[in-house]
Amino acid sequence: MFNAIYLTRDEDKKVTAEVAALDESQLPEASVRVDVEYSTINYKEGLAILGRPGVVRSYPMVPGIDLAGTVSSSSDSRYGAGDKVVLNGWGVGEGHWGGLAQKASVDADWLVPLNAAFTTEQAMAIGTAGYTAMLCVLALEEHGVAPEQGPVVVTGASGGVGSTAVAILAKLGYHVVASTGRPDEAGYLTALGASEVIDRAALSEANPRPLQSARWAGAVDAVGSHTLANVLAQTLDNGCVAACGLAQGMDLTTSVAPFILRGVSLAGINSVMVPYERRVQAWDRLAADLDPTKLAAMTEVVGLSDAIDVAARILDGKVRGRVVVDVNR
Ligand code: NDP
Protein backbone atom coordinates (compact mmCIF):
# COMPACT_ATOMS: atom_id res chain seq x y z
CA MET A 1 0.00 0.00 0.00
CA PHE A 2 1.07 3.60 -0.50
CA ASN A 3 -0.35 7.02 0.27
CA ALA A 4 -1.44 9.43 -2.42
CA ILE A 5 -3.58 12.47 -2.98
CA TYR A 6 -6.59 10.91 -4.66
CA LEU A 7 -9.07 12.88 -6.77
CA THR A 8 -12.52 11.51 -7.50
CA ARG A 9 -15.47 13.11 -9.33
CA ASP A 10 -19.12 12.35 -8.57
CA GLU A 11 -22.14 12.34 -10.88
CA ASP A 12 -22.64 16.09 -10.29
CA LYS A 13 -19.02 16.61 -11.42
CA LYS A 14 -17.96 17.63 -7.93
CA VAL A 15 -14.29 16.80 -7.41
CA THR A 16 -13.12 15.54 -3.99
CA ALA A 17 -9.47 15.45 -2.92
CA GLU A 18 -8.30 13.24 -0.05
CA VAL A 19 -5.22 11.39 1.14
CA ALA A 20 -5.92 7.73 0.36
CA ALA A 21 -4.06 4.47 0.92
CA LEU A 22 -3.86 2.75 -2.47
CA ASP A 23 -2.64 -0.66 -3.53
CA GLU A 24 0.38 -0.85 -5.85
CA SER A 25 -1.69 -3.02 -8.21
CA GLN A 26 -3.82 0.09 -8.91
CA LEU A 27 -0.87 1.96 -10.44
CA PRO A 28 -1.05 2.45 -14.20
CA GLU A 29 0.99 0.18 -16.47
CA ALA A 30 4.31 1.78 -17.44
CA SER A 31 7.97 0.81 -17.76
CA VAL A 32 9.45 2.39 -14.62
CA ARG A 33 8.35 2.20 -10.97
CA VAL A 34 9.55 5.06 -8.80
CA ASP A 35 9.64 5.40 -5.03
CA VAL A 36 8.72 9.07 -4.93
CA GLU A 37 10.58 11.18 -2.37
CA TYR A 38 9.34 14.69 -3.18
CA SER A 39 6.73 16.33 -5.36
CA THR A 40 5.51 19.90 -5.45
CA ILE A 41 2.57 22.27 -5.77
CA ASN A 42 2.52 24.37 -8.90
CA TYR A 43 -0.44 26.47 -10.05
CA LYS A 44 -1.58 23.46 -12.09
CA GLU A 45 -1.87 21.23 -9.01
CA GLY A 46 -3.94 24.01 -7.45
CA LEU A 47 -6.36 23.81 -10.37
CA ALA A 48 -6.40 19.99 -10.32
CA ILE A 49 -6.93 19.56 -6.56
CA LEU A 50 -9.63 22.23 -6.42
CA GLY A 51 -11.44 20.51 -9.30
CA ARG A 52 -11.12 23.43 -11.71
CA PRO A 53 -11.59 22.43 -15.34
CA GLY A 54 -8.78 22.13 -17.86
CA VAL A 55 -6.13 20.05 -16.09
CA VAL A 56 -7.38 16.58 -15.08
CA ARG A 57 -8.56 14.55 -18.06
CA SER A 58 -9.82 11.40 -16.29
CA TYR A 59 -10.85 10.29 -12.79
CA PRO A 60 -9.86 8.88 -10.38
CA MET A 61 -6.55 10.75 -10.64
CA VAL A 62 -3.44 11.17 -8.54
CA PRO A 63 -2.36 14.77 -9.25
CA GLY A 64 1.22 16.03 -9.36
CA ILE A 65 2.95 17.08 -12.58
CA ASP A 66 6.40 16.76 -10.95
CA LEU A 67 8.18 14.04 -9.04
CA ALA A 68 11.68 13.16 -7.90
CA GLY A 69 12.69 9.86 -6.37
CA THR A 70 14.46 6.53 -6.79
CA VAL A 71 13.70 3.85 -9.36
CA SER A 72 12.52 0.64 -7.66
CA SER A 73 12.16 -1.42 -10.85
CA SER A 74 12.39 -0.86 -14.59
CA SER A 75 11.75 -2.82 -17.75
CA ASP A 76 13.55 -0.11 -19.76
CA SER A 77 17.32 -0.48 -20.21
CA ARG A 78 17.92 3.25 -19.63
CA TYR A 79 16.99 3.02 -15.94
CA GLY A 80 17.64 0.51 -13.16
CA ALA A 81 16.79 0.10 -9.48
CA GLY A 82 18.50 2.74 -7.36
CA ASP A 83 18.70 5.43 -10.08
CA LYS A 84 17.65 8.91 -8.96
CA VAL A 85 15.22 10.45 -11.44
CA VAL A 86 13.13 13.56 -12.07
CA LEU A 87 9.92 13.98 -14.05
CA ASN A 88 8.30 17.24 -15.17
CA GLY A 89 5.13 17.30 -17.23
CA TRP A 90 4.23 14.83 -19.99
CA GLY A 91 0.59 14.83 -18.89
CA VAL A 92 1.47 13.13 -15.61
CA GLY A 93 -1.03 14.22 -12.95
CA GLU A 94 -3.41 15.17 -15.78
CA GLY A 95 -4.12 12.00 -17.79
CA HIS A 96 -1.73 9.59 -16.01
CA TRP A 97 -1.33 9.18 -12.23
CA GLY A 98 1.18 11.69 -10.95
CA GLY A 99 3.71 12.62 -8.32
CA LEU A 100 1.68 13.48 -5.21
CA ALA A 101 2.08 9.90 -4.01
CA GLN A 102 4.67 7.64 -2.44
CA LYS A 103 4.85 5.54 -5.60
CA ALA A 104 4.53 6.22 -9.31
CA SER A 105 4.57 4.13 -12.47
CA VAL A 106 5.77 6.15 -15.46
CA ASP A 107 7.16 5.87 -18.97
CA ALA A 108 10.97 5.93 -19.21
CA ASP A 109 10.74 8.54 -21.99
CA TRP A 110 9.35 11.07 -19.50
CA LEU A 111 12.26 10.80 -17.05
CA VAL A 112 15.62 12.52 -16.81
CA PRO A 113 18.39 11.40 -14.48
CA LEU A 114 18.63 13.65 -11.42
CA ASN A 115 21.38 16.21 -12.07
CA ALA A 116 24.26 15.52 -9.66
CA ALA A 117 24.10 19.11 -8.40
CA PHE A 118 20.71 18.54 -6.80
CA THR A 119 19.07 16.43 -4.12
CA THR A 120 15.59 15.14 -4.92
CA GLU A 121 14.24 17.80 -2.53
CA GLN A 122 16.06 20.60 -4.39
CA ALA A 123 14.87 19.24 -7.74
CA MET A 124 11.30 19.61 -6.51
CA ALA A 125 12.01 23.03 -5.02
CA ILE A 126 12.71 23.89 -8.65
CA GLY A 127 9.88 21.73 -10.05
CA THR A 128 7.98 22.61 -13.20
CA ALA A 129 7.83 26.26 -12.11
CA GLY A 130 11.60 26.67 -11.87
CA TYR A 131 12.30 24.49 -14.87
CA THR A 132 9.86 26.63 -16.88
CA ALA A 133 11.63 29.76 -15.67
CA MET A 134 14.86 28.27 -17.05
CA LEU A 135 13.19 27.46 -20.38
CA CYS A 136 12.11 31.12 -20.51
CA VAL A 137 15.66 32.33 -19.83
CA LEU A 138 17.02 30.01 -22.55
CA ALA A 139 14.47 31.49 -24.99
CA LEU A 140 15.52 35.05 -24.13
CA GLU A 141 19.18 34.17 -24.65
CA GLU A 142 18.44 32.47 -27.97
CA HIS A 143 16.64 35.62 -29.12
CA GLY A 144 19.75 37.65 -28.34
CA VAL A 145 18.64 39.28 -25.07
CA ALA A 146 21.81 40.04 -23.09
CA PRO A 147 22.33 41.95 -19.81
CA GLU A 148 23.87 45.02 -21.53
CA GLN A 149 20.74 45.58 -23.64
CA GLY A 150 18.57 46.84 -20.82
CA PRO A 151 16.26 45.76 -18.00
CA VAL A 152 14.33 42.51 -18.03
CA VAL A 153 10.91 42.44 -16.35
CA VAL A 154 9.51 39.38 -14.57
CA THR A 155 5.73 39.36 -13.99
CA GLY A 156 4.06 37.35 -11.23
CA ALA A 157 7.42 37.76 -9.55
CA SER A 158 6.48 36.44 -6.10
CA GLY A 159 5.11 33.19 -7.54
CA GLY A 160 7.05 30.03 -8.34
CA VAL A 161 8.01 30.77 -11.95
CA GLY A 162 8.61 34.43 -11.14
CA SER A 163 10.79 33.91 -8.07
CA THR A 164 13.02 31.42 -9.88
CA ALA A 165 13.26 33.62 -12.97
CA VAL A 166 14.29 36.59 -10.81
CA ALA A 167 17.03 34.56 -9.10
CA ILE A 168 18.40 33.08 -12.34
CA LEU A 169 18.38 36.33 -14.33
CA ALA A 170 20.02 38.25 -11.47
CA LYS A 171 22.80 35.67 -11.21
CA LEU A 172 23.35 35.99 -14.96
CA GLY A 173 23.91 39.73 -14.53
CA TYR A 174 20.62 41.14 -15.81
CA HIS A 175 19.01 44.24 -14.31
CA VAL A 176 15.85 42.50 -13.11
CA VAL A 177 12.62 44.41 -12.54
CA ALA A 178 10.16 42.35 -10.50
CA SER A 179 6.47 43.10 -11.03
CA THR A 180 4.26 42.05 -8.13
CA GLY A 181 0.87 42.71 -6.58
CA ARG A 182 2.39 42.09 -3.15
CA PRO A 183 4.42 45.16 -2.22
CA ASP A 184 5.22 43.58 1.15
CA GLU A 185 7.32 41.02 -0.76
CA ALA A 186 9.70 43.70 -2.05
CA GLY A 187 12.37 42.67 0.46
CA TYR A 188 12.04 39.02 -0.57
CA LEU A 189 12.35 39.89 -4.26
CA THR A 190 15.33 42.17 -3.68
CA ALA A 191 17.02 39.39 -1.71
CA LEU A 192 16.50 37.06 -4.69
CA GLY A 193 18.32 39.61 -6.84
CA ALA A 194 15.71 42.03 -8.21
CA SER A 195 17.19 45.48 -8.85
CA GLU A 196 13.76 47.13 -8.84
CA VAL A 197 10.31 46.09 -7.66
CA ILE A 198 7.24 47.59 -9.36
CA ASP A 199 3.53 47.37 -8.60
CA ARG A 200 1.82 45.05 -11.05
CA ALA A 201 -0.90 47.69 -11.50
CA ALA A 202 1.63 49.54 -13.68
CA LEU A 203 1.31 46.70 -16.22
CA SER A 204 -2.38 45.93 -15.80
CA GLU A 205 -4.13 48.58 -17.92
CA ALA A 206 -6.87 46.86 -19.91
CA ASN A 207 -6.67 47.10 -23.73
CA PRO A 208 -3.48 49.16 -23.68
CA ARG A 209 -1.99 51.10 -26.54
CA PRO A 210 0.07 48.52 -28.47
CA LEU A 211 3.15 50.77 -28.56
CA GLN A 212 4.19 52.55 -25.38
CA SER A 213 7.40 54.06 -24.13
CA ALA A 214 9.85 51.17 -24.53
CA ARG A 215 11.71 49.92 -21.50
CA TRP A 216 12.32 46.17 -21.50
CA ALA A 217 15.04 44.31 -23.38
CA GLY A 218 13.23 41.16 -22.39
CA ALA A 219 10.54 39.72 -20.18
CA VAL A 220 9.45 36.54 -18.46
CA ASP A 221 5.68 36.67 -18.26
CA ALA A 222 3.81 34.25 -15.98
CA VAL A 223 0.61 36.30 -16.03
CA GLY A 224 -0.75 36.71 -19.60
CA SER A 225 -3.81 38.83 -20.44
CA HIS A 226 -3.51 42.67 -20.11
CA THR A 227 -0.15 42.31 -18.38
CA LEU A 228 1.36 40.55 -21.38
CA ALA A 229 -0.18 43.13 -23.73
CA ASN A 230 1.43 45.96 -21.72
CA VAL A 231 4.77 44.17 -21.54
CA LEU A 232 4.80 43.69 -25.32
CA ALA A 233 3.91 47.36 -25.79
CA GLN A 234 6.87 48.40 -23.62
CA THR A 235 9.51 46.08 -25.11
CA LEU A 236 12.52 47.65 -26.78
CA ASP A 237 13.50 47.16 -30.44
CA ASN A 238 14.38 43.50 -31.13
CA GLY A 239 13.55 42.48 -27.57
CA CYS A 240 11.91 39.23 -26.61
CA VAL A 241 9.07 38.28 -24.26
CA ALA A 242 8.93 34.68 -23.04
CA ALA A 243 5.28 33.95 -22.27
CA CYS A 244 4.54 30.93 -20.10
CA GLY A 245 1.59 31.72 -17.85
CA LEU A 246 -2.00 32.81 -17.49
CA ALA A 247 -2.36 33.79 -13.83
CA GLN A 248 -4.29 36.92 -14.90
CA GLY A 249 -6.07 35.29 -17.85
CA MET A 250 -5.81 33.42 -21.14
CA ASP A 251 -6.78 36.40 -23.29
CA LEU A 252 -4.31 38.60 -25.16
CA THR A 253 -5.47 41.78 -26.85
CA THR A 254 -2.68 43.49 -28.72
CA SER A 255 -1.80 44.32 -32.32
CA VAL A 256 1.01 43.38 -34.67
CA ALA A 257 2.66 46.75 -33.96
CA PRO A 258 5.27 45.53 -31.43
CA PHE A 259 6.26 42.73 -33.79
CA ILE A 260 6.46 44.61 -37.09
CA LEU A 261 7.48 48.08 -35.88
CA ARG A 262 9.90 47.08 -33.11
CA GLY A 263 10.90 43.57 -34.14
CA VAL A 264 9.73 42.23 -30.78
CA SER A 265 9.59 38.43 -30.52
CA LEU A 266 7.00 36.57 -28.47
CA ALA A 267 8.48 33.23 -27.41
CA GLY A 268 5.87 30.73 -26.26
CA ILE A 269 7.01 28.34 -23.55
CA ASN A 270 5.36 24.98 -22.92
CA SER A 271 7.23 22.89 -20.36
CA VAL A 272 5.00 19.83 -20.70
CA MET A 273 6.33 18.24 -23.90
CA VAL A 274 10.01 19.06 -24.11
CA PRO A 275 12.53 16.80 -25.92
CA TYR A 276 15.01 14.93 -23.72
CA GLU A 277 18.08 16.94 -24.80
CA ARG A 278 16.37 20.24 -24.05
CA ARG A 279 15.28 19.03 -20.60
CA VAL A 280 18.82 17.93 -19.75
CA GLN A 281 20.12 21.29 -21.02
CA ALA A 282 17.64 23.16 -18.81
CA TRP A 283 18.60 21.11 -15.74
CA ASP A 284 22.32 21.62 -16.48
CA ARG A 285 21.75 25.37 -16.70
CA LEU A 286 19.75 25.34 -13.45
CA ALA A 287 22.74 23.65 -11.82
CA ALA A 288 25.02 26.39 -13.11
CA ASP A 289 22.81 29.48 -12.85
CA LEU A 290 20.53 29.09 -9.82
CA ASP A 291 22.13 29.87 -6.49
CA PRO A 292 21.11 27.07 -4.03
CA THR A 293 20.84 29.55 -1.15
CA LYS A 294 18.32 31.59 -3.17
CA LEU A 295 16.43 28.37 -3.94
CA ALA A 296 16.27 27.54 -0.23
CA ALA A 297 15.07 31.06 0.57
CA MET A 298 12.10 30.72 -1.78
CA THR A 299 10.99 27.24 -0.67
CA GLU A 300 8.75 25.80 2.06
CA VAL A 301 8.35 22.04 2.64
CA VAL A 302 5.01 20.49 3.59
CA GLY A 303 3.66 16.95 4.10
CA LEU A 304 1.35 15.10 1.72
CA SER A 305 -1.82 15.90 3.68
CA ASP A 306 -0.95 19.64 3.65
CA ALA A 307 -0.92 19.67 -0.15
CA ILE A 308 -4.69 20.07 -0.32
CA ASP A 309 -4.60 23.31 1.72
CA VAL A 310 -1.66 24.64 -0.28
CA ALA A 311 -3.62 24.04 -3.49
CA ALA A 312 -6.26 26.53 -2.34
CA ARG A 313 -3.59 29.01 -1.24
CA ILE A 314 -1.79 28.97 -4.59
CA LEU A 315 -4.98 29.74 -6.52
CA ASP A 316 -5.59 32.66 -4.14
CA GLY A 317 -2.13 34.03 -5.03
CA LYS A 318 -1.04 33.52 -1.41
CA VAL A 319 1.91 31.18 -1.96
CA ARG A 320 5.28 32.87 -2.07
CA GLY A 321 7.94 31.12 -4.13
CA ARG A 322 7.88 27.35 -4.16
CA VAL A 323 6.23 24.60 -2.11
CA VAL A 324 7.87 21.16 -1.93
CA VAL A 325 5.77 18.19 -0.84
CA ASP A 326 7.54 15.50 1.19
CA VAL A 327 5.28 12.60 0.22
CA ASN A 328 6.59 10.43 3.06
CA ARG A 329 5.65 12.92 5.75
P1 NDP B 1 2.06 30.99 -8.75
O1 NDP B 1 0.66 31.01 -8.29
O2 NDP B 1 3.14 30.54 -7.83
O3 NDP B 1 2.48 32.43 -9.31
C1 NDP B 1 1.61 33.21 -10.08
C2 NDP B 1 1.81 34.66 -9.72
O4 NDP B 1 1.10 35.46 -10.66
C3 NDP B 1 1.24 35.04 -8.35
O5 NDP B 1 2.13 34.75 -7.33
C4 NDP B 1 1.05 36.53 -8.54
O6 NDP B 1 2.31 37.16 -8.38
C5 NDP B 1 0.67 36.66 -10.02
N1 NDP B 1 -0.79 36.78 -10.19
C6 NDP B 1 -1.75 35.95 -9.71
N2 NDP B 1 -2.96 36.39 -10.06
C7 NDP B 1 -2.77 37.52 -10.79
C8 NDP B 1 -3.65 38.43 -11.44
N3 NDP B 1 -4.96 38.27 -11.41
N4 NDP B 1 -3.11 39.47 -12.09
C9 NDP B 1 -1.77 39.66 -12.13
N5 NDP B 1 -0.89 38.82 -11.54
C10 NDP B 1 -1.39 37.77 -10.88
O7 NDP B 1 2.07 30.07 -10.06
P2 NDP B 1 3.34 29.48 -10.85
O8 NDP B 1 4.48 30.40 -10.71
O9 NDP B 1 3.47 28.03 -10.53
O10 NDP B 1 2.77 29.57 -12.35
C11 NDP B 1 2.62 30.85 -12.94
C12 NDP B 1 1.83 30.71 -14.23
O11 NDP B 1 2.60 29.98 -15.18
C13 NDP B 1 0.51 29.94 -14.09
O12 NDP B 1 -0.44 30.52 -14.94
C14 NDP B 1 0.86 28.56 -14.57
O13 NDP B 1 -0.26 27.87 -15.05
C15 NDP B 1 1.86 28.87 -15.66
N6 NDP B 1 2.81 27.82 -15.93
C16 NDP B 1 2.98 27.44 -17.22
C17 NDP B 1 3.90 26.52 -17.56
C18 NDP B 1 4.13 26.21 -18.99
O14 NDP B 1 4.68 25.16 -19.30
N7 NDP B 1 3.75 27.09 -19.90
C19 NDP B 1 4.66 25.79 -16.54
C20 NDP B 1 4.49 26.31 -15.20
C21 NDP B 1 3.56 27.28 -14.92
P3 NDP B 1 2.48 38.50 -7.48
O15 NDP B 1 1.77 38.19 -6.19
O16 NDP B 1 3.95 38.66 -7.34
O17 NDP B 1 1.81 39.60 -8.25
XYZ file of C-alpha atoms and ligand atoms in Angstrom:
377
model
C 0.000 0.000 0.000
C 1.074 3.597 -0.499
C -0.347 7.021 0.274
C -1.437 9.432 -2.416
C -3.579 12.474 -2.982
C -6.591 10.913 -4.665
C -9.071 12.880 -6.767
C -12.516 11.512 -7.503
C -15.469 13.106 -9.328
C -19.120 12.349 -8.566
C -22.139 12.342 -10.884
C -22.636 16.086 -10.289
C -19.019 16.605 -11.423
C -17.962 17.631 -7.934
C -14.290 16.796 -7.405
C -13.122 15.544 -3.993
C -9.472 15.450 -2.918
C -8.299 13.242 -0.045
C -5.222 11.392 1.140
C -5.917 7.729 0.355
C -4.063 4.471 0.919
C -3.855 2.754 -2.467
C -2.641 -0.664 -3.533
C 0.376 -0.848 -5.849
C -1.691 -3.019 -8.206
C -3.823 0.093 -8.906
C -0.871 1.958 -10.437
C -1.046 2.450 -14.203
C 0.986 0.177 -16.473
C 4.314 1.780 -17.435
C 7.967 0.812 -17.763
C 9.454 2.394 -14.624
C 8.352 2.196 -10.968
C 9.555 5.060 -8.799
C 9.641 5.400 -5.029
C 8.718 9.074 -4.932
C 10.578 11.181 -2.371
C 9.336 14.685 -3.177
C 6.735 16.332 -5.356
C 5.510 19.904 -5.450
C 2.566 22.268 -5.765
C 2.519 24.371 -8.897
C -0.437 26.473 -10.046
C -1.579 23.463 -12.094
C -1.866 21.235 -9.008
C -3.942 24.012 -7.450
C -6.364 23.807 -10.368
C -6.403 19.985 -10.322
C -6.927 19.563 -6.561
C -9.633 22.227 -6.419
C -11.436 20.507 -9.301
C -11.124 23.426 -11.706
C -11.594 22.425 -15.342
C -8.776 22.126 -17.865
C -6.133 20.049 -16.089
C -7.376 16.578 -15.083
C -8.556 14.550 -18.061
C -9.819 11.403 -16.291
C -10.845 10.288 -12.787
C -9.862 8.882 -10.384
C -6.547 10.751 -10.635
C -3.436 11.166 -8.545
C -2.362 14.770 -9.253
C 1.218 16.032 -9.361
C 2.952 17.085 -12.577
C 6.400 16.759 -10.949
C 8.178 14.043 -9.035
C 11.678 13.155 -7.899
C 12.692 9.861 -6.372
C 14.460 6.529 -6.791
C 13.699 3.853 -9.364
C 12.523 0.640 -7.664
C 12.156 -1.419 -10.846
C 12.389 -0.857 -14.586
C 11.754 -2.825 -17.750
C 13.551 -0.106 -19.758
C 17.319 -0.479 -20.209
C 17.921 3.250 -19.629
C 16.990 3.016 -15.942
C 17.645 0.514 -13.163
C 16.788 0.099 -9.481
C 18.505 2.742 -7.361
C 18.700 5.431 -10.080
C 17.655 8.905 -8.956
C 15.216 10.450 -11.438
C 13.125 13.555 -12.073
C 9.924 13.978 -14.050
C 8.295 17.238 -15.166
C 5.129 17.298 -17.229
C 4.229 14.828 -19.991
C 0.585 14.828 -18.891
C 1.470 13.134 -15.608
C -1.034 14.215 -12.948
C -3.408 15.173 -15.776
C -4.115 12.002 -17.787
C -1.734 9.590 -16.014
C -1.330 9.180 -12.230
C 1.182 11.691 -10.951
C 3.708 12.617 -8.321
C 1.677 13.481 -5.211
C 2.078 9.897 -4.007
C 4.671 7.639 -2.440
C 4.852 5.537 -5.605
C 4.528 6.221 -9.314
C 4.568 4.132 -12.474
C 5.774 6.154 -15.457
C 7.160 5.871 -18.972
C 10.965 5.926 -19.207
C 10.737 8.544 -21.985
C 9.348 11.067 -19.496
C 12.259 10.802 -17.049
C 15.615 12.520 -16.812
C 18.390 11.396 -14.476
C 18.632 13.653 -11.422
C 21.375 16.215 -12.070
C 24.257 15.518 -9.659
C 24.096 19.114 -8.405
C 20.711 18.543 -6.797
C 19.071 16.427 -4.123
C 15.592 15.143 -4.921
C 14.237 17.803 -2.535
C 16.062 20.598 -4.394
C 14.867 19.236 -7.738
C 11.298 19.610 -6.512
C 12.010 23.034 -5.025
C 12.712 23.888 -8.652
C 9.885 21.726 -10.054
C 7.980 22.608 -13.198
C 7.826 26.257 -12.113
C 11.599 26.669 -11.871
C 12.295 24.488 -14.867
C 9.858 26.630 -16.877
C 11.626 29.765 -15.668
C 14.860 28.273 -17.048
C 13.191 27.465 -20.381
C 12.108 31.122 -20.508
C 15.661 32.329 -19.831
C 17.017 30.014 -22.553
C 14.465 31.490 -24.987
C 15.520 35.055 -24.127
C 19.176 34.173 -24.654
C 18.436 32.466 -27.966
C 16.641 35.620 -29.117
C 19.746 37.653 -28.338
C 18.641 39.277 -25.072
C 21.811 40.044 -23.095
C 22.327 41.953 -19.809
C 23.865 45.020 -21.526
C 20.740 45.585 -23.640
C 18.569 46.841 -20.815
C 16.258 45.758 -18.000
C 14.328 42.515 -18.030
C 10.907 42.441 -16.354
C 9.506 39.384 -14.572
C 5.733 39.357 -13.989
C 4.060 37.353 -11.233
C 7.422 37.758 -9.548
C 6.480 36.438 -6.096
C 5.110 33.194 -7.537
C 7.047 30.030 -8.336
C 8.009 30.766 -11.946
C 8.610 34.426 -11.139
C 10.792 33.905 -8.070
C 13.017 31.422 -9.880
C 13.262 33.621 -12.968
C 14.292 36.592 -10.814
C 17.030 34.558 -9.104
C 18.404 33.075 -12.344
C 18.381 36.332 -14.326
C 20.019 38.251 -11.471
C 22.802 35.671 -11.206
C 23.353 35.993 -14.960
C 23.912 39.730 -14.534
C 20.620 41.141 -15.809
C 19.006 44.238 -14.309
C 15.847 42.501 -13.113
C 12.622 44.414 -12.538
C 10.160 42.350 -10.504
C 6.467 43.098 -11.034
C 4.260 42.052 -8.129
C 0.867 42.709 -6.579
C 2.393 42.085 -3.149
C 4.423 45.159 -2.222
C 5.221 43.584 1.146
C 7.320 41.019 -0.756
C 9.700 43.702 -2.052
C 12.372 42.669 0.464
C 12.038 39.025 -0.566
C 12.346 39.892 -4.258
C 15.325 42.169 -3.678
C 17.025 39.390 -1.706
C 16.503 37.065 -4.688
C 18.323 39.615 -6.843
C 15.711 42.031 -8.208
C 17.192 45.479 -8.854
C 13.760 47.131 -8.837
C 10.307 46.086 -7.659
C 7.242 47.586 -9.364
C 3.526 47.372 -8.598
C 1.821 45.054 -11.055
C -0.901 47.686 -11.495
C 1.625 49.537 -13.683
C 1.312 46.695 -16.223
C -2.383 45.927 -15.800
C -4.130 48.576 -17.917
C -6.869 46.863 -19.914
C -6.674 47.100 -23.733
C -3.481 49.157 -23.675
C -1.991 51.104 -26.539
C 0.066 48.521 -28.472
C 3.151 50.766 -28.555
C 4.188 52.552 -25.381
C 7.400 54.058 -24.131
C 9.851 51.166 -24.533
C 11.712 49.917 -21.499
C 12.319 46.166 -21.498
C 15.040 44.312 -23.379
C 13.230 41.160 -22.389
C 10.543 39.722 -20.175
C 9.451 36.537 -18.465
C 5.676 36.674 -18.260
C 3.810 34.255 -15.975
C 0.606 36.303 -16.028
C -0.753 36.714 -19.603
C -3.806 38.835 -20.440
C -3.509 42.671 -20.106
C -0.153 42.306 -18.382
C 1.358 40.547 -21.380
C -0.181 43.129 -23.735
C 1.425 45.955 -21.720
C 4.774 44.173 -21.536
C 4.801 43.686 -25.322
C 3.908 47.359 -25.793
C 6.874 48.401 -23.620
C 9.505 46.083 -25.107
C 12.524 47.647 -26.779
C 13.503 47.161 -30.438
C 14.381 43.501 -31.133
C 13.554 42.480 -27.569
C 11.908 39.226 -26.607
C 9.069 38.282 -24.257
C 8.933 34.681 -23.043
C 5.282 33.949 -22.266
C 4.537 30.928 -20.100
C 1.585 31.720 -17.849
C -2.001 32.814 -17.492
C -2.365 33.791 -13.827
C -4.291 36.916 -14.898
C -6.066 35.291 -17.851
C -5.814 33.421 -21.140
C -6.776 36.402 -23.292
C -4.315 38.598 -25.157
C -5.469 41.776 -26.847
C -2.680 43.485 -28.717
C -1.797 44.322 -32.325
C 1.009 43.381 -34.668
C 2.665 46.745 -33.957
C 5.270 45.531 -31.426
C 6.255 42.725 -33.795
C 6.460 44.611 -37.091
C 7.484 48.076 -35.883
C 9.895 47.081 -33.106
C 10.895 43.566 -34.141
C 9.732 42.225 -30.782
C 9.593 38.430 -30.515
C 7.005 36.568 -28.473
C 8.479 33.232 -27.415
C 5.874 30.735 -26.259
C 7.014 28.336 -23.550
C 5.363 24.975 -22.921
C 7.231 22.888 -20.363
C 5.005 19.833 -20.701
C 6.329 18.238 -23.898
C 10.013 19.058 -24.112
C 12.528 16.798 -25.918
C 15.009 14.933 -23.722
C 18.081 16.935 -24.801
C 16.375 20.243 -24.050
C 15.280 19.026 -20.599
C 18.815 17.935 -19.749
C 20.117 21.288 -21.020
C 17.644 23.162 -18.814
C 18.601 21.106 -15.737
C 22.318 21.622 -16.478
C 21.754 25.370 -16.700
C 19.748 25.343 -13.452
C 22.737 23.647 -11.817
C 25.020 26.394 -13.108
C 22.812 29.475 -12.849
C 20.525 29.087 -9.824
C 22.126 29.868 -6.487
C 21.109 27.073 -4.034
C 20.843 29.549 -1.151
C 18.318 31.587 -3.174
C 16.434 28.372 -3.945
C 16.272 27.536 -0.228
C 15.068 31.062 0.571
C 12.104 30.720 -1.784
C 10.988 27.243 -0.666
C 8.752 25.801 2.055
C 8.352 22.041 2.636
C 5.005 20.489 3.592
C 3.658 16.955 4.097
C 1.351 15.099 1.723
C -1.824 15.899 3.675
C -0.951 19.638 3.655
C -0.916 19.666 -0.146
C -4.688 20.067 -0.322
C -4.599 23.307 1.717
C -1.662 24.643 -0.279
C -3.620 24.039 -3.494
C -6.258 26.528 -2.337
C -3.589 29.012 -1.245
C -1.786 28.969 -4.592
C -4.980 29.741 -6.518
C -5.589 32.664 -4.143
C -2.131 34.027 -5.030
C -1.039 33.520 -1.408
C 1.910 31.184 -1.963
C 5.281 32.875 -2.069
C 7.935 31.116 -4.134
C 7.875 27.346 -4.160
C 6.235 24.596 -2.108
C 7.873 21.161 -1.932
C 5.766 18.189 -0.841
C 7.537 15.504 1.195
C 5.284 12.599 0.217
C 6.593 10.427 3.059
C 5.654 12.920 5.754
P 2.064 30.987 -8.746
O 0.656 31.005 -8.287
O 3.138 30.545 -7.826
O 2.476 32.432 -9.306
C 1.612 33.209 -10.084
C 1.813 34.659 -9.719
O 1.099 35.463 -10.658
C 1.244 35.043 -8.353
O 2.130 34.747 -7.326
C 1.053 36.526 -8.543
O 2.309 37.160 -8.385
C 0.672 36.659 -10.016
N -0.786 36.779 -10.191
C -1.745 35.951 -9.707
N -2.960 36.388 -10.060
C -2.772 37.516 -10.788
C -3.646 38.425 -11.438
N -4.963 38.270 -11.411
N -3.112 39.470 -12.087
C -1.773 39.659 -12.132
N -0.887 38.820 -11.537
C -1.388 37.772 -10.878
O 2.072 30.070 -10.056
P 3.338 29.478 -10.852
O 4.477 30.398 -10.708
O 3.466 28.034 -10.534
O 2.775 29.569 -12.349
C 2.616 30.847 -12.943
C 1.828 30.705 -14.234
O 2.596 29.981 -15.184
C 0.505 29.944 -14.090
O -0.443 30.524 -14.938
C 0.856 28.560 -14.570
O -0.261 27.867 -15.046
C 1.865 28.874 -15.660
N 2.806 27.816 -15.926
C 2.977 27.439 -17.223
C 3.895 26.515 -17.561
C 4.131 26.206 -18.993
O 4.682 25.158 -19.299
N 3.746 27.086 -19.897
C 4.660 25.788 -16.543
C 4.486 26.314 -15.199
C 3.556 27.276 -14.925
P 2.477 38.495 -7.477
O 1.769 38.191 -6.190
O 3.947 38.656 -7.338
O 1.811 39.598 -8.253
